[in-house]
CSV table of C-alpha atoms in Angstrom, one decimal:
chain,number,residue,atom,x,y,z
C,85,UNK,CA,-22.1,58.9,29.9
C,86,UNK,CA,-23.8,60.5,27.0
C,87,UNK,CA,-20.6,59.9,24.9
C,88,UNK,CA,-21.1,56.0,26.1
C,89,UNK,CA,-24.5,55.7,25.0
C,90,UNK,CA,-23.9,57.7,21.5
C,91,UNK,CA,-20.9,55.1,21.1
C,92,UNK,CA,-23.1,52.2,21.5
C,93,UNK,CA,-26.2,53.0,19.3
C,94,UNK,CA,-23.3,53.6,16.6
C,95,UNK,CA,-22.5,50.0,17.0
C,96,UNK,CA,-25.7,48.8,17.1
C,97,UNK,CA,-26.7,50.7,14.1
C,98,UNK,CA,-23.7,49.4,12.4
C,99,UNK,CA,-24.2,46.1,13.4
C,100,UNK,CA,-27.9,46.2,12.5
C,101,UNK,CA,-27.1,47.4,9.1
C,102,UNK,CA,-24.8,45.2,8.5
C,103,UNK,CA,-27.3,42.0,9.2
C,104,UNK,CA,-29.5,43.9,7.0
C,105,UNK,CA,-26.7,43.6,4.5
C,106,UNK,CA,-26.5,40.1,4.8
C,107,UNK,CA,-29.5,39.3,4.6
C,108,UNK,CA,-30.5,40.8,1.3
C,109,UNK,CA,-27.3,39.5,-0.2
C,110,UNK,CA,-28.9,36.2,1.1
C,111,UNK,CA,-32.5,36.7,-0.6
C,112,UNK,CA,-32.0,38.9,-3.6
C,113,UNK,CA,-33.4,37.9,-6.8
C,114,UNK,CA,-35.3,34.8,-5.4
C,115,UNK,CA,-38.8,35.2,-6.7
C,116,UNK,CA,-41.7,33.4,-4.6
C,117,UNK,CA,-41.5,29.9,-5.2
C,118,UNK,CA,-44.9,27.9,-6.0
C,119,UNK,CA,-46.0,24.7,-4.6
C,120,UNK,CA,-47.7,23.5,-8.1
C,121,UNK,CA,-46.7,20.0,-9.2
C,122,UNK,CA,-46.0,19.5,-12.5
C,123,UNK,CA,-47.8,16.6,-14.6
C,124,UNK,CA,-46.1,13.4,-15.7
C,125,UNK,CA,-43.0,14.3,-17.3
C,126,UNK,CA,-42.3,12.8,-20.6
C,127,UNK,CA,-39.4,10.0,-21.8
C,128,UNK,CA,-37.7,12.7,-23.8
C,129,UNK,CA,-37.8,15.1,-20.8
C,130,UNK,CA,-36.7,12.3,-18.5
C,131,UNK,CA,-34.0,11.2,-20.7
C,132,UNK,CA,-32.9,14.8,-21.1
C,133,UNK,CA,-32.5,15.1,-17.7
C,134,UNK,CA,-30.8,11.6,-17.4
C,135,UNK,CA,-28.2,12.9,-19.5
C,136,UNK,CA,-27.6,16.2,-17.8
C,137,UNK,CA,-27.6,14.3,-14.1
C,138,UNK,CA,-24.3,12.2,-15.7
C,139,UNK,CA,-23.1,15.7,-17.2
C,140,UNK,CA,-23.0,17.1,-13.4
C,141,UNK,CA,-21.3,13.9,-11.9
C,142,UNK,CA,-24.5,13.9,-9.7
C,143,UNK,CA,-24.1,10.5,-8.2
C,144,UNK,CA,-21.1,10.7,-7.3
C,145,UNK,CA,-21.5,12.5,-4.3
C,146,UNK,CA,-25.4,11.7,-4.0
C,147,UNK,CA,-24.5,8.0,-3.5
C,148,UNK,CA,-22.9,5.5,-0.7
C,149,UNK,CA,-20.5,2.7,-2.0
C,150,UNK,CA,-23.3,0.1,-2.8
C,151,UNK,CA,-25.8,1.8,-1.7
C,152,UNK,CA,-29.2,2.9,-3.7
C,153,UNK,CA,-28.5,5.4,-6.1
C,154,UNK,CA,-29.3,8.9,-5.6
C,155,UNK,CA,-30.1,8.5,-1.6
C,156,UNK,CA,-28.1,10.3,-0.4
C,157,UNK,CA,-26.0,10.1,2.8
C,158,UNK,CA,-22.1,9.9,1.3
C,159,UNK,CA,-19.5,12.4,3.7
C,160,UNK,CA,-18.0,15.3,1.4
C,161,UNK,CA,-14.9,15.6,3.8
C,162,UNK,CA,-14.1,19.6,3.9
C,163,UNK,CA,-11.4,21.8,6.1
C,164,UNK,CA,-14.3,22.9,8.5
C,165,UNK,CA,-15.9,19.0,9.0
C,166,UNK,CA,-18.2,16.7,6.8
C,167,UNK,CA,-20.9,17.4,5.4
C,168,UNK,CA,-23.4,14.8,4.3
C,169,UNK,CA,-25.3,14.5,0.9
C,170,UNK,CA,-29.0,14.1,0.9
C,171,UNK,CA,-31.5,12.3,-0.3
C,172,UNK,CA,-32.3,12.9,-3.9
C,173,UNK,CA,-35.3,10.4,-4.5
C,174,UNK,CA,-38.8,11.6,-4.9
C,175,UNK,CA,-39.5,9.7,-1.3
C,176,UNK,CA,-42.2,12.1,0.5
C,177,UNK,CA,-40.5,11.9,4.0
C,178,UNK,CA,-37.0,12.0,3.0
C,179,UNK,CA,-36.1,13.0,-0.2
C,180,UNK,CA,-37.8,15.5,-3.0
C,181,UNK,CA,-41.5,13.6,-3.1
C,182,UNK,CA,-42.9,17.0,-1.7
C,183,UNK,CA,-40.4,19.5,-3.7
C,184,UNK,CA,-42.1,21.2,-6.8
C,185,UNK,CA,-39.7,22.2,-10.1
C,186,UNK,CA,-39.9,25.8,-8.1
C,187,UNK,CA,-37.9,24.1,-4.9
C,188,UNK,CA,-35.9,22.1,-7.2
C,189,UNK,CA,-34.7,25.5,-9.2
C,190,UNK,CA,-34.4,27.3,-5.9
C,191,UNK,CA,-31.6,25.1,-4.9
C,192,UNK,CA,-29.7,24.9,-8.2
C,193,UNK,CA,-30.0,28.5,-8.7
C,194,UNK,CA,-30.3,30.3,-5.5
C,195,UNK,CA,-28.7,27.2,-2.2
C,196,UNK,CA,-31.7,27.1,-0.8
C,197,UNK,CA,-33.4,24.1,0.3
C,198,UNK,CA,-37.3,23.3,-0.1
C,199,UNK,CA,-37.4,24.7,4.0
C,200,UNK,CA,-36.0,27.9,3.2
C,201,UNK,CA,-32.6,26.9,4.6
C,202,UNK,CA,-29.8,27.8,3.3
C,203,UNK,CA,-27.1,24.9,1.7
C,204,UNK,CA,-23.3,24.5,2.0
C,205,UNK,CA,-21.6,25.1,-0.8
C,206,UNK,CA,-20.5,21.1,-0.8
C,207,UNK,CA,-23.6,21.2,-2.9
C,208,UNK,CA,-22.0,23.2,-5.5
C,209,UNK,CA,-24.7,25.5,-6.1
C,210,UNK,CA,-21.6,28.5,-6.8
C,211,UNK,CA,-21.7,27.3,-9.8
C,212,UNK,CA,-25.2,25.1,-10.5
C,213,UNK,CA,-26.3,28.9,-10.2
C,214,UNK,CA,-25.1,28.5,-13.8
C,215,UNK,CA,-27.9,26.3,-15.0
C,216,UNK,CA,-30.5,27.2,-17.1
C,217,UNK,CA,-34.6,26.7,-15.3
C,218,UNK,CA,-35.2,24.3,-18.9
C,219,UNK,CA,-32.5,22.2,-17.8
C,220,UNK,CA,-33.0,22.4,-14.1
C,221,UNK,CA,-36.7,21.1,-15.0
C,222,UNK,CA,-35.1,18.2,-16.9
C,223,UNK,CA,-33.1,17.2,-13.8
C,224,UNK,CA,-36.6,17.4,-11.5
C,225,UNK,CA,-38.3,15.5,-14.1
C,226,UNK,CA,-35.5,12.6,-13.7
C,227,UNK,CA,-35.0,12.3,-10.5
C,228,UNK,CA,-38.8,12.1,-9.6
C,229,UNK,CA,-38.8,8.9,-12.1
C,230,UNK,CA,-36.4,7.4,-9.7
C,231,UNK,CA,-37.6,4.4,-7.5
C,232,UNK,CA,-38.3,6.3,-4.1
C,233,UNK,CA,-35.7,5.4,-1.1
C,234,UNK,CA,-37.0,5.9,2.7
C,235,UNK,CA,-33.1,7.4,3.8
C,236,UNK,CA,-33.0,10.1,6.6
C,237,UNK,CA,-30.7,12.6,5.7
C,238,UNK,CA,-28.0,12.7,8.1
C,239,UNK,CA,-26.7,16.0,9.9
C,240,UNK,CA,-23.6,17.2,8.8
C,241,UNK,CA,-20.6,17.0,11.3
C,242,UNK,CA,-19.5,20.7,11.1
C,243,UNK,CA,-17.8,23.0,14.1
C,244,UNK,CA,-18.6,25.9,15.4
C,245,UNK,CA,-19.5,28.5,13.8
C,246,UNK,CA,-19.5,26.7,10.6
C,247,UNK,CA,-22.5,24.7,11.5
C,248,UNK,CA,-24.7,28.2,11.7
C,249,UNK,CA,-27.1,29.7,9.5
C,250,UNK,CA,-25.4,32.8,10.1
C,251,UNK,CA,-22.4,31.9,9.6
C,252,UNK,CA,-23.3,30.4,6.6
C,253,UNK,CA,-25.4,33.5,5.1
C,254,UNK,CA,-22.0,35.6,6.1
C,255,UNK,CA,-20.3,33.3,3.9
C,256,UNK,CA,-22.6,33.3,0.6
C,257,UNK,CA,-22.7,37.7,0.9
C,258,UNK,CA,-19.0,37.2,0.9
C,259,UNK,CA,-18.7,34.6,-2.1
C,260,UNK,CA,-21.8,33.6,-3.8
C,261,UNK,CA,-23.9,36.0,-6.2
C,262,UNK,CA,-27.2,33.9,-8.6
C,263,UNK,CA,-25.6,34.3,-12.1
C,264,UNK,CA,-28.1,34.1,-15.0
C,265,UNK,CA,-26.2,32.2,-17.8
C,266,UNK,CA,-25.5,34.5,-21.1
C,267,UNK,CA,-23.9,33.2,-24.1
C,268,UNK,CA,-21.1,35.5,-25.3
C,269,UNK,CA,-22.3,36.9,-28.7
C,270,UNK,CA,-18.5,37.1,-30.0
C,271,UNK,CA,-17.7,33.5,-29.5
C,272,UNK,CA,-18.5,30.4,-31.2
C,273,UNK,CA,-22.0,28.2,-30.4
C,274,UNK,CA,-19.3,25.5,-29.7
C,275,UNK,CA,-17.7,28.0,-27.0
C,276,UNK,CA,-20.5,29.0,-25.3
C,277,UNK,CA,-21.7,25.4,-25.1
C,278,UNK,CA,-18.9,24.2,-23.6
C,279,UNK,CA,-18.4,27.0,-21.3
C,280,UNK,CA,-21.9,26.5,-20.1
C,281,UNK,CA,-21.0,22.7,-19.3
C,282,UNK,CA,-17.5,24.0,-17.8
C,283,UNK,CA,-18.7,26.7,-15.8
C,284,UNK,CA,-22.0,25.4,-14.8
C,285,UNK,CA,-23.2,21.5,-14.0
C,286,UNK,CA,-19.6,20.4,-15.1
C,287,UNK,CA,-18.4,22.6,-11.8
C,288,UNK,CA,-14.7,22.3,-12.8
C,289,UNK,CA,-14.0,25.4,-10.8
C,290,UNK,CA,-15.0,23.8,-7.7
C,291,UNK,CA,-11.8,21.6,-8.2
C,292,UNK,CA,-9.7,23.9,-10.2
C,293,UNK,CA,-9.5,26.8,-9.1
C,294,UNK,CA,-8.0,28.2,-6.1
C,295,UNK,CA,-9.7,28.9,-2.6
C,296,UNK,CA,-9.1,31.2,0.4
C,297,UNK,CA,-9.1,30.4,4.1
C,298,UNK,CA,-12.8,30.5,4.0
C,299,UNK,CA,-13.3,28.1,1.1
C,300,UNK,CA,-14.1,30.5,-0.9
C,301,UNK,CA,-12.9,30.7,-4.8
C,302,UNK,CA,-10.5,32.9,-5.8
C,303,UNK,CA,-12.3,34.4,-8.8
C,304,UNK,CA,-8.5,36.2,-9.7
C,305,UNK,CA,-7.1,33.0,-10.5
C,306,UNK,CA,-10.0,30.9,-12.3
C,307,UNK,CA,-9.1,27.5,-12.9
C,308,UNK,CA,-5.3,27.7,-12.4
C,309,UNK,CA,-4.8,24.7,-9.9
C,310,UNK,CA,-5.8,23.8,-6.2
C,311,UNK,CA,-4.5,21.4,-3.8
C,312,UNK,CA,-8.0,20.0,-2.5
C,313,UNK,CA,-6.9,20.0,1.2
C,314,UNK,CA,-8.4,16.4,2.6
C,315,UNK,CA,-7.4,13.9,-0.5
C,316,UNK,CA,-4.4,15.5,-0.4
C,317,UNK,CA,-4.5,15.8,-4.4
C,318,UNK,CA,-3.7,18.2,-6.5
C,319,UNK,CA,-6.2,19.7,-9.3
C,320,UNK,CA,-3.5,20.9,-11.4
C,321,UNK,CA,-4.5,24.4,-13.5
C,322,UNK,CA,-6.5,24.1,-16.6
C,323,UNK,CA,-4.5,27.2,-17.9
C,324,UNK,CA,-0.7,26.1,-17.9
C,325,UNK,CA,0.1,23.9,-20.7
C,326,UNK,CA,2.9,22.3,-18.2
C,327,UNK,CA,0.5,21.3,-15.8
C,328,UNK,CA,-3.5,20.0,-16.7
C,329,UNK,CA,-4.0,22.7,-19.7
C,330,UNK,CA,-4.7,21.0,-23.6
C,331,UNK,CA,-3.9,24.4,-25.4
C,332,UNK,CA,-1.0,22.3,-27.3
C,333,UNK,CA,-3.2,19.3,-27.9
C,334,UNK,CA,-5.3,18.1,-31.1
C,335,UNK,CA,-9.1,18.5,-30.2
C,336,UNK,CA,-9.3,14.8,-31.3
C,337,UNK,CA,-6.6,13.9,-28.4
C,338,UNK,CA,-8.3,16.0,-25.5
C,339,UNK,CA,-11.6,14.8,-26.6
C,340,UNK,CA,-10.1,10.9,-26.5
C,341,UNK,CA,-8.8,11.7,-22.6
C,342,UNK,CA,-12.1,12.9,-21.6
C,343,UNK,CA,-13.9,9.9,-23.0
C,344,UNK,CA,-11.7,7.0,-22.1
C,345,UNK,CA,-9.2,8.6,-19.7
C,346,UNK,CA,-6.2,7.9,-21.6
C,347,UNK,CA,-4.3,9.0,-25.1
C,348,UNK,CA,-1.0,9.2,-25.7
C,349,UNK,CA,-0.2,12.4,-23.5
C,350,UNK,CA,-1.5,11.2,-20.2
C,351,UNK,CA,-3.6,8.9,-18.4
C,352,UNK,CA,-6.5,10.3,-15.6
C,353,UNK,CA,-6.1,9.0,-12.3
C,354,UNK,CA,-7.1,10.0,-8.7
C,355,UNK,CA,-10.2,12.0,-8.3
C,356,UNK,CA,-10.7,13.1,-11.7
C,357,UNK,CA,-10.5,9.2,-12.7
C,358,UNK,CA,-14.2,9.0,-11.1
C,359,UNK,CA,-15.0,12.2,-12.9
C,360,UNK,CA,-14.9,9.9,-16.1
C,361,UNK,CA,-16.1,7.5,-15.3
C,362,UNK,CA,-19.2,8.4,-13.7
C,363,UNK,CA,-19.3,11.7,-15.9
C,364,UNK,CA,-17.7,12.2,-18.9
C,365,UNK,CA,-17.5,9.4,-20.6
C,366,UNK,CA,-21.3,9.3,-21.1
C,367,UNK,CA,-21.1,13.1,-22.6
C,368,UNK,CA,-21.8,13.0,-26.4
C,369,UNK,CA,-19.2,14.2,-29.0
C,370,UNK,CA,-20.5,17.1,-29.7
C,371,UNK,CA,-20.2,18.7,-26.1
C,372,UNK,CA,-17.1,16.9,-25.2
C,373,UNK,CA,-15.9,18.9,-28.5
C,374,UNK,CA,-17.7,22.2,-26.7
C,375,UNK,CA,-15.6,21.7,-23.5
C,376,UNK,CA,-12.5,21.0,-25.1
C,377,UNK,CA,-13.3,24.2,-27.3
C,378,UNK,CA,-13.8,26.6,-24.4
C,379,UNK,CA,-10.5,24.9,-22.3
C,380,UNK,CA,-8.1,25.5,-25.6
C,381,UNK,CA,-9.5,29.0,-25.8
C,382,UNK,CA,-8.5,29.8,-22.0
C,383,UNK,CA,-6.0,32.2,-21.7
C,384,UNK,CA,-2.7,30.9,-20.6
C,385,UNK,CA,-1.5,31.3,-17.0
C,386,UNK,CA,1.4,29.4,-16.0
C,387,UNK,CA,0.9,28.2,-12.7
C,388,UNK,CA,2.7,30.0,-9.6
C,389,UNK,CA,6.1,28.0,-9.2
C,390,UNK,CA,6.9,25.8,-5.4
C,391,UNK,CA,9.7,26.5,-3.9
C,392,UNK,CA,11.8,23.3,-3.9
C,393,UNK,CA,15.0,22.3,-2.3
C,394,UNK,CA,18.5,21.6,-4.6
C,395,UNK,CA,19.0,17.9,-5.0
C,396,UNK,CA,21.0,16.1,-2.9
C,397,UNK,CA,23.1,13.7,-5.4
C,398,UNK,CA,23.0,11.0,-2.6
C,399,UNK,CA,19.2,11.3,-2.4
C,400,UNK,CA,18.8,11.1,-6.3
C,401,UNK,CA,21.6,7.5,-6.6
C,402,UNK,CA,19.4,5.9,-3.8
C,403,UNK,CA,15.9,6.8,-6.0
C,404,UNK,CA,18.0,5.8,-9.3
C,405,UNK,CA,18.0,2.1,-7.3
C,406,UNK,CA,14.5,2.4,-6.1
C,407,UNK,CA,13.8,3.0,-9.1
C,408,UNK,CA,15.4,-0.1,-10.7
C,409,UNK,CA,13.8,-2.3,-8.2
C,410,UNK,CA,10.2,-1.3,-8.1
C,411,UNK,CA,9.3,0.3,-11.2
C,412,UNK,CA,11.2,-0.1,-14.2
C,413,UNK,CA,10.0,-3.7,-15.3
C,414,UNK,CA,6.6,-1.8,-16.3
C,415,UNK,CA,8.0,1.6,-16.6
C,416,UNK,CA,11.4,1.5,-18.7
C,417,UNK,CA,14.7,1.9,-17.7
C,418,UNK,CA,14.7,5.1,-19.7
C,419,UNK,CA,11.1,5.8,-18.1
C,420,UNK,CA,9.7,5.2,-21.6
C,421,UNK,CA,6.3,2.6,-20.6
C,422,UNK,CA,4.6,0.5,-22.0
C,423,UNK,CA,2.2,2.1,-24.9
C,424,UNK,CA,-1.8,1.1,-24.4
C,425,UNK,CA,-0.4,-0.8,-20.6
C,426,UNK,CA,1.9,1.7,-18.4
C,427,UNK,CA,2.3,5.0,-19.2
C,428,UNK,CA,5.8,6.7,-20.1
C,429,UNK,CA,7.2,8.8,-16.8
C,430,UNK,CA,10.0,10.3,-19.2
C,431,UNK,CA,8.7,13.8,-20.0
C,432,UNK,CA,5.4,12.8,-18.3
C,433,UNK,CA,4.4,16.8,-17.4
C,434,UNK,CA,1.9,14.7,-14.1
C,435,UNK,CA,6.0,14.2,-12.8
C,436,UNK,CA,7.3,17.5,-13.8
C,437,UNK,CA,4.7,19.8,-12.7
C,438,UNK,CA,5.6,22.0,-9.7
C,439,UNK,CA,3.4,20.3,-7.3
C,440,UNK,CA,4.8,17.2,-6.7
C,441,UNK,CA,1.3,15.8,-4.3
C,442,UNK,CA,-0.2,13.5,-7.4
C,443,UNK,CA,3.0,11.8,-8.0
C,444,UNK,CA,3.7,11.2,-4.6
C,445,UNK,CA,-0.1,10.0,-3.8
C,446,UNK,CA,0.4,7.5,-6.8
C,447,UNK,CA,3.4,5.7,-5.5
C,448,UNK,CA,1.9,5.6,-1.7
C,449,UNK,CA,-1.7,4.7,-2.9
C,450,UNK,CA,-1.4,3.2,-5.9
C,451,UNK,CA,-4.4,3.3,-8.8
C,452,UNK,CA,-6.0,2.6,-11.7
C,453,UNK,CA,-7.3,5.0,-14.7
C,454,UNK,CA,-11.1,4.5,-14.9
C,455,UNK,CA,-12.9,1.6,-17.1
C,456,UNK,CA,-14.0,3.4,-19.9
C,457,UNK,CA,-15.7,1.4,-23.2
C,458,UNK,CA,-12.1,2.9,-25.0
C,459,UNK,CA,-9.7,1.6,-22.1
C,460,UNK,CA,-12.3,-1.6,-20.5
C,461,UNK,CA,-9.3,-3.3,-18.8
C,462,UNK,CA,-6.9,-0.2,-17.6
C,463,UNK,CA,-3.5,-1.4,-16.0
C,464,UNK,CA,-3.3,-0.6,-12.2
C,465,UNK,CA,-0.5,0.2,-10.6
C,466,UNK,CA,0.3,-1.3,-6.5
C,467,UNK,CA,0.6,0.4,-3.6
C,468,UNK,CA,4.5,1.1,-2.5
C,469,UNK,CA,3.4,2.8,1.3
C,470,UNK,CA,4.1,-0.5,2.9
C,471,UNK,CA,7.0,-1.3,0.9
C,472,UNK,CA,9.1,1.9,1.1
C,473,UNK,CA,9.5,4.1,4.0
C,474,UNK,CA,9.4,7.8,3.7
C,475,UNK,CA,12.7,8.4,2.9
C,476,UNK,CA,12.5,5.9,0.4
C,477,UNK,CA,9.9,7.2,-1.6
C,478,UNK,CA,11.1,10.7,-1.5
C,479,UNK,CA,14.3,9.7,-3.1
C,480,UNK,CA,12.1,7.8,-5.7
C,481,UNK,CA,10.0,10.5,-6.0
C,482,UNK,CA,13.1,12.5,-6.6
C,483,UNK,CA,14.6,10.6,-8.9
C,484,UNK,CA,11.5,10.6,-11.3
C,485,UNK,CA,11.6,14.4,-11.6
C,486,UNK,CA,15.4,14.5,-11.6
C,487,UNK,CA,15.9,11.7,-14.3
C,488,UNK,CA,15.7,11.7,-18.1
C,489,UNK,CA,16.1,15.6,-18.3
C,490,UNK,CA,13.5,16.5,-16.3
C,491,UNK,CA,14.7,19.6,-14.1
C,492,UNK,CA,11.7,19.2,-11.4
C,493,UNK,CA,12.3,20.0,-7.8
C,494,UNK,CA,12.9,16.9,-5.5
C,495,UNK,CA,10.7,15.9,-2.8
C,496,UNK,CA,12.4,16.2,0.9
C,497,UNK,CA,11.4,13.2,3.6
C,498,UNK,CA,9.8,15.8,5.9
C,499,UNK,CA,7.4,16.9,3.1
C,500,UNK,CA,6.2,12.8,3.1
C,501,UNK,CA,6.0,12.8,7.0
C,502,UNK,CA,3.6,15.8,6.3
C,503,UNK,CA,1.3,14.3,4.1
C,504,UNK,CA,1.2,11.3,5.9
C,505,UNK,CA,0.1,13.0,8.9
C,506,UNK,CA,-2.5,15.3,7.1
C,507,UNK,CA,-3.8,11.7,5.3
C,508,UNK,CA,-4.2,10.4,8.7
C,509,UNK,CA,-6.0,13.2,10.1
């Protein structure tokens, strides 16, 4: 009996210390927050904070298709359920009327709300913790000059336990630590500059880099490539030239891609297509320049190879047809497109990388690079699901990354059955 009862106040001690654990992971370094509103802000602060609201892509997930901007309300789709964005306006009953720059800072720096809740890491505060407080006050200032929208946040659609606090404060002790940005005194101000827009409201690594069952990022393998699980696209790695890295590129050609969405390596499409267009294309020169600076500087990582099937040569003469038939009036019949219209497929690296997801989500879905001021009227290309069957586009698919010397692997039928029953889920 008395070994019992020692055995269970060890757990309970254990388990008591480790809430304790968890929940000054959860509060350290938050100072108290004040309720003091500031005065009007000024044009230059407001404009500042404009700017950096475009720089961090914040409408994007802030806004409903035609809805008013900033309200809130769009589903962020994750692997545990949705989660809904809120209501950025400076309405009092629904949005940030009653948050001071203290609240505001709180939540870029340390997920918390204005409540004291803690925030899912939709709202990618992982790396907002990144921001400085000058320019966190420049996005408060801008957001409370916006026209104030009555929309109720919704709840978010989560399961069990995801949808707990506790849960959720087990999570952030495990992958989420308030970083204080500091500029690396051995590296250029055009380095630092752009790794503060990379690493911070830019949040390329919540795209780019790898995550574990949990969601949370790999911090091993920064930046080197994720499939995002529910669009079914691949965020190819920053860090392998073959794949999304611009180490081999002219500054001037990486630069043009991330202002227009197009030069004459590669043209942006799926999600990072609204990434420019909502983001990047509004960035000035100079810290376009900064975040091309810091990505050619990255150390290359080639990205971990995919284990692919050998090509069946009767697989590979049907995509050859397919090919002739569907795509070769735009693309070439050596795969060489159409400069400034159709891009070239022939040593296209979007083709040949490992992954084969973004190629195959182009020729079911279709798309269009974004409408930049450089590219106003991009070329689209059609949707082939409801043309070709499975089988059909995995020969196609096959074909592309077989043809013109590429030595890609090629894409089985079963792996399209797949996706199309993760897209339908």
């Amino acid at each position: 009996m008395k070994r019992a009862l020692h055995g269970l106040l060890v757990l309970v001690s254990v388990t008591l210390g480790l809430v304790a654990w968890v929940a000054w992971l959860n509060v350290r370094a938050e100072l108290p927050v004040d309720e003091v509103m500031p005065p009007t802000a000024s044009a230059q602060l407001v404009a500042q904070g404009a700017y950096l609201a475009k720089a961090g892509n914040c409408m994007a997930c802030h806004t409903v298709q035609g809805g008013p901007p900033y309200a809130g309300g769009r589903g962020i789709e994750t692997p545990f359920g949705v989660v809904y964005s809120s209501n950025l306006t400076p309405d009092e009953a629904t949005g940030l009327g009653l948050w001071s720059p203290s609240h505001f800072w709180r939540a870029m720096h340390h997920g918390r709300s204005r409540d004291g809740r803690l925030l899912y890491p939709a709202f990618p505060y992982t790396e907002y913790t990144r921001v400085s407080r000058a320019d966190s006050d420049a996005l408060y200032a801008y957001l409370r000059s916006l026209p104030p929208v009555a929309q109720p946040n919704r709840a978010h659609d989560l399961g069990w336990p995801y949808r707990s606090q506790a849960a959720l404060a087990v999570w952030r002790a495990l992958y989420f630590k308030p970083l204080d940005w500091e500029a690396q005194p051995a590296q250029s101000a055009a380095w630092n500059r752009g790794a503060y827009l990379v690493q911070g409201l830019g949040h390329c690594a919540a795209c780019h880099t790898p995550r574990d069952a949990l969601g949370g990022l790999d911090a091993a393998r920064p930046l080197q490539g994720q499939m995002l699980p529910v669009q079914r696209w691949y965020a190819p790695s920053l860090t392998d030239p073959a794949e999304a890295g611009v180490m081999g590129w002219s500054a001037e050609e990486a630069v043009r891609l991330l202002r227009t969405g197009v030069n004459q390596h590669a043209v942006v499409t799926g999600p990072m297509a609204e990434v420019v267009f909502r983001s990047t294309q509004h960035l000035s020169d100079q810290d376009l320049s900064a975040m091309v600076a810091y990505l050619q500087a990255l150390p290359v990582q080639p990205a971990e190879p995919v284990a692919a099937l050998p090509s069946v040569p009767v697989q590979i003469k049907r995509g050859a047809q397919l090919y002739g038939q569907h795509c070769a009036a735009c693309h070439g019949e050596q795969g060489e497109g159409v400069p400034g219209a159709y891009p070239a497929l022939a040593g296209n690296r979007a083709v040949t990388m490992g992954q084969p997801a973004n190629l195959i989500r182009m020729v079911l879905q279709g798309g269009y690079a974004p409408a930049t001021e450089g590219n106003a009227r991009p070329h689209g290309m059609p949707p082939f699901r409801h043309q070709l069957a499975d089988d059909e586009v995995a020969a196609v698919v096959s074909y592309l990354r077989s043809a013109w010397g590429h030595q890609a692997g090629p894409v089985s039928t079963l792996d399209l059955v797949r996706d199309r029953g993760a897209e339908s889920r």
